[in-house]
PDB file of C-alpha atoms in Angstrom:
ATOM      1  CA  MET A   1      19.160 -10.549  -5.470  1.00 90.00           C
ATOM      2  CA  ARG A   2      16.176 -11.556  -5.708  1.00 94.00           C
ATOM      3  CA  LYS A   3      14.051 -11.712  -8.990  1.00 96.00           C
ATOM      4  CA  PHE A   4      11.747  -8.770  -7.974  1.00 96.00           C
ATOM      5  CA  GLU A   5      14.597  -6.707  -6.479  1.00 96.00           C
ATOM      6  CA  VAL A   6      16.326  -7.051 -10.332  1.00 97.00           C
ATOM      7  CA  LEU A   7      12.708  -5.756 -11.647  1.00 97.00           C
ATOM      8  CA  LEU A   8      12.518  -3.139  -9.710  1.00 96.00           C
ATOM      9  CA  LYS A   9      16.320  -1.652 -10.335  1.00 98.00           C
ATOM     10  CA  GLU A  10      15.442  -2.152 -13.696  1.00 97.00           C
ATOM     11  CA  ALA A  11      12.372  -0.291 -13.279  1.00 98.00           C
ATOM     12  CA  ASN A  12      14.164   2.451 -11.306  1.00 96.00           C
ATOM     13  CA  ASP A  13      16.808   2.776 -13.892  1.00 98.00           C
ATOM     14  CA  ASP A  14      13.912   3.263 -16.719  1.00 98.00           C
ATOM     15  CA  LEU A  15      12.530   5.610 -15.179  1.00 98.00           C
ATOM     16  CA  GLU A  16      15.665   8.118 -14.564  1.00 98.00           C
ATOM     17  CA  ARG A  17      15.695   7.331 -18.424  1.00 98.00           C
ATOM     18  CA  GLY A  18      12.469   8.287 -19.420  1.00 98.00           C
ATOM     19  CA  ASN A  19      11.922   4.985 -20.973  1.00 98.00           C
ATOM     20  CA  LEU A  20       8.555   5.248 -19.010  1.00 98.00           C
ATOM     21  CA  ASN A  21       6.717   2.034 -20.721  1.00 98.00           C
ATOM     22  CA  LYS A  22       9.478  -0.078 -20.224  1.00 98.00           C
ATOM     23  CA  ALA A  23       9.671   0.971 -16.426  1.00 99.00           C
ATOM     24  CA  VAL A  24       5.639   0.225 -16.141  1.00 99.00           C
ATOM     25  CA  SER A  25       5.737  -3.104 -17.068  1.00 98.00           C
ATOM     26  CA  ALA A  26       8.826  -3.536 -15.325  1.00 98.00           C
ATOM     27  CA  LEU A  27       6.839  -2.094 -11.899  1.00 99.00           C
ATOM     28  CA  TYR A  28       3.814  -4.538 -12.247  1.00 98.00           C
ATOM     29  CA  PHE A  29       5.932  -7.755 -12.769  1.00 98.00           C
ATOM     30  CA  ALA A  30       8.292  -6.879  -9.456  1.00 98.00           C
ATOM     31  CA  VAL A  31       5.182  -6.515  -7.787  1.00 98.00           C
ATOM     32  CA  ARG A  32       4.038 -10.085  -9.137  1.00 97.00           C
ATOM     33  CA  LYS A  33       7.251 -11.971  -8.871  1.00 97.00           C
ATOM     34  CA  ARG A  34       6.950 -11.216  -5.001  1.00 97.00           C
ATOM     35  CA  LEU A  35       3.779 -11.943  -4.318  1.00 97.00           C
ATOM     36  CA  GLU A  36       3.949 -15.355  -6.292  1.00 96.00           C
ATOM     37  CA  CYS A  37       7.156 -15.904  -4.533  1.00 95.00           C
ATOM     38  CA  ILE A  38       4.701 -15.352  -1.142  1.00 95.00           C
ATOM     39  CA  LEU A  39       2.507 -17.951  -2.777  1.00 95.00           C
ATOM     40  CA  LEU A  40       4.917 -20.617  -2.549  1.00 95.00           C
ATOM     41  CA  ILE A  41       6.191 -20.281   0.868  1.00 94.00           C
ATOM     42  CA  LEU A  42       2.290 -20.474   1.623  1.00 94.00           C
ATOM     43  CA  ARG A  43       2.325 -23.711  -0.984  1.00 95.00           C
ATOM     44  CA  TYR A  44      -0.849 -21.819  -2.509  1.00 93.00           C
ATOM     45  CA  GLU A  45      -1.222 -22.322  -6.706  1.00 92.00           C
ATOM     46  CA  VAL A  46       0.268 -19.761  -7.963  1.00 94.00           C
ATOM     47  CA  PRO A  47      -2.597 -18.537 -10.569  1.00 94.00           C
ATOM     48  CA  ARG A  48      -1.770 -17.550 -13.799  1.00 92.00           C
ATOM     49  CA  ARG A  49      -4.508 -14.899 -14.263  1.00 94.00           C
ATOM     50  CA  ASP A  50      -3.869 -11.542 -13.387  1.00 92.00           C
ATOM     51  CA  ASP A  51      -7.414 -11.093 -11.864  1.00 93.00           C
ATOM     52  CA  LYS A  52      -7.081 -14.288  -9.552  1.00 95.00           C
ATOM     53  CA  LEU A  53      -3.996 -13.714  -8.479  1.00 95.00           C
ATOM     54  CA  ALA A  54      -5.999 -10.158  -7.508  1.00 95.00           C
ATOM     55  CA  ASN A  55      -7.936 -12.335  -5.830  1.00 95.00           C
ATOM     56  CA  VAL A  56      -5.017 -13.955  -3.544  1.00 94.00           C
ATOM     57  CA  LEU A  57      -4.135 -10.416  -2.357  1.00 94.00           C
ATOM     58  CA  LYS A  58      -7.948  -9.738  -1.621  1.00 96.00           C
ATOM     59  CA  TYR A  59      -8.311 -13.016   0.284  1.00 94.00           C
ATOM     60  CA  LEU A  60      -5.133 -12.589   2.184  1.00 93.00           C
ATOM     61  CA  GLY A  61      -6.974  -9.584   3.556  1.00 95.00           C
ATOM     62  CA  TYR A  62      -5.454  -6.925   1.178  1.00 96.00           C
ATOM     63  CA  SER A  63      -8.865  -6.046  -0.460  1.00 97.00           C
ATOM     64  CA  GLU A  64      -7.469  -2.438  -1.333  1.00 97.00           C
ATOM     65  CA  GLU A  65      -3.880  -3.575  -2.080  1.00 97.00           C
ATOM     66  CA  SER A  66      -5.903  -5.388  -4.569  1.00 97.00           C
ATOM     67  CA  LYS A  67      -7.566  -2.886  -6.713  1.00 98.00           C
ATOM     68  CA  ILE A  68      -4.323  -1.135  -6.894  1.00 98.00           C
ATOM     69  CA  PHE A  69      -2.874  -4.512  -8.426  1.00 98.00           C
ATOM     70  CA  ILE A  70      -5.419  -4.772 -11.065  1.00 98.00           C
ATOM     71  CA  GLU A  71      -5.086  -0.798 -11.602  1.00 98.00           C
ATOM     72  CA  LEU A  72      -1.285  -1.362 -12.008  1.00 98.00           C
ATOM     73  CA  TYR A  73      -2.063  -4.652 -14.500  1.00 98.00           C
ATOM     74  CA  GLU A  74      -3.866  -1.837 -16.592  1.00 98.00           C
ATOM     75  CA  LEU A  75      -1.054   0.741 -16.978  1.00 99.00           C
ATOM     76  CA  ARG A  76       1.245  -2.668 -18.076  1.00 98.00           C
ATOM     77  CA  LYS A  77      -1.189  -3.715 -20.735  1.00 98.00           C
ATOM     78  CA  LYS A  78      -0.755   0.196 -22.031  1.00 98.00           C
ATOM     79  CA  ALA A  79       2.473  -0.042 -21.492  1.00 98.00           C
ATOM     80  CA  ASP A  80       3.000  -3.412 -23.442  1.00 98.00           C
ATOM     81  CA  TYR A  81       0.330  -3.460 -25.725  1.00 98.00           C
ATOM     82  CA  SER A  82      -1.426  -0.001 -26.515  1.00 98.00           C
ATOM     83  CA  GLU A  83      -0.395   2.257 -29.177  1.00 98.00           C
ATOM     84  CA  GLU A  84      -0.498   5.056 -26.710  1.00 98.00           C
ATOM     85  CA  LEU A  85       2.676   6.234 -24.645  1.00 98.00           C
ATOM     86  CA  ILE A  86       2.901   5.771 -20.555  1.00 99.00           C
ATOM     87  CA  SER A  87       2.540   9.400 -19.463  1.00 98.00           C
ATOM     88  CA  LYS A  88       4.911  10.803 -16.820  1.00 98.00           C
ATOM     89  CA  GLU A  89       1.902  10.897 -14.264  1.00 98.00           C
ATOM     90  CA  GLU A  90       0.958   7.143 -14.778  1.00 99.00           C
ATOM     91  CA  ALA A  91       4.409   6.205 -14.501  1.00 98.00           C
ATOM     92  CA  LYS A  92       4.262   8.055 -11.715  1.00 98.00           C
ATOM     93  CA  LYS A  93       1.474   6.237 -10.298  1.00 98.00           C
ATOM     94  CA  ALA A  94       2.408   3.325 -10.999  1.00 99.00           C
ATOM     95  CA  LEU A  95       5.493   3.458  -9.299  1.00 98.00           C
ATOM     96  CA  GLU A  96       3.406   4.441  -5.814  1.00 98.00           C
ATOM     97  CA  TYR A  97       1.796   1.299  -6.911  1.00 98.00           C
ATOM     98  CA  ALA A  98       4.334  -0.946  -6.602  1.00 98.00           C
ATOM     99  CA  THR A  99       5.904   0.845  -3.757  1.00 98.00           C
ATOM    100  CA  ARG A 100       2.677   0.263  -1.593  1.00 98.00           C
ATOM    101  CA  ILE A 101       2.069  -2.859  -2.633  1.00 98.00           C
ATOM    102  CA  LEU A 102       5.609  -4.059  -2.224  1.00 98.00           C
ATOM    103  CA  LYS A 103       5.439  -2.796   1.231  1.00 98.00           C
ATOM    104  CA  ILE A 104       2.824  -4.583   2.484  1.00 97.00           C
ATOM    105  CA  LEU A 105       4.109  -7.731   0.587  1.00 97.00           C
ATOM    106  CA  GLU A 106       7.418  -7.320   2.523  1.00 97.00           C
ATOM    107  CA  LYS A 107       5.981  -7.129   5.759  1.00 96.00           C
ATOM    108  CA  LEU A 108       3.529 -10.366   4.715  1.00 95.00           C
ATOM    109  CA  GLU A 109       6.755 -12.645   3.848  1.00 94.00           C
ATOM    110  CA  GLU A 110       8.227 -11.424   7.377  1.00 95.00           C
ATOM    111  CA  ARG A 111       5.373 -13.164   8.970  1.00 93.00           C
ATOM    112  CA  VAL A 112       5.039 -16.287   6.690  1.00 91.00           C
ATOM    113  CA  LYS A 113       8.658 -17.212   6.870  1.00 82.00           C
TER     114      LYS A 113
END
């Protein structure tokens, strides 16, 4: 099992248990890890900054997913650093964002392998 798959499984387990902050964080890192793997296949440098990573998505032709990635990142920051808790609605939105981006990345990885 690849790292992004482990993170995605952990996120789903946390969602089922009601650990919404942990789930949102794991969803973000599942997407990030999968994108990083694809960039390595393409022999691109992996940016450390999240906004730069989103720009790579945009450069690859996925401008809408780039925006969604930034929104997912903002939810991850709230989950990890804010005094506010992630709501069920926000966790659901994070799952939708991650699922959408991961589907795109799956297709992209199939093309570049």
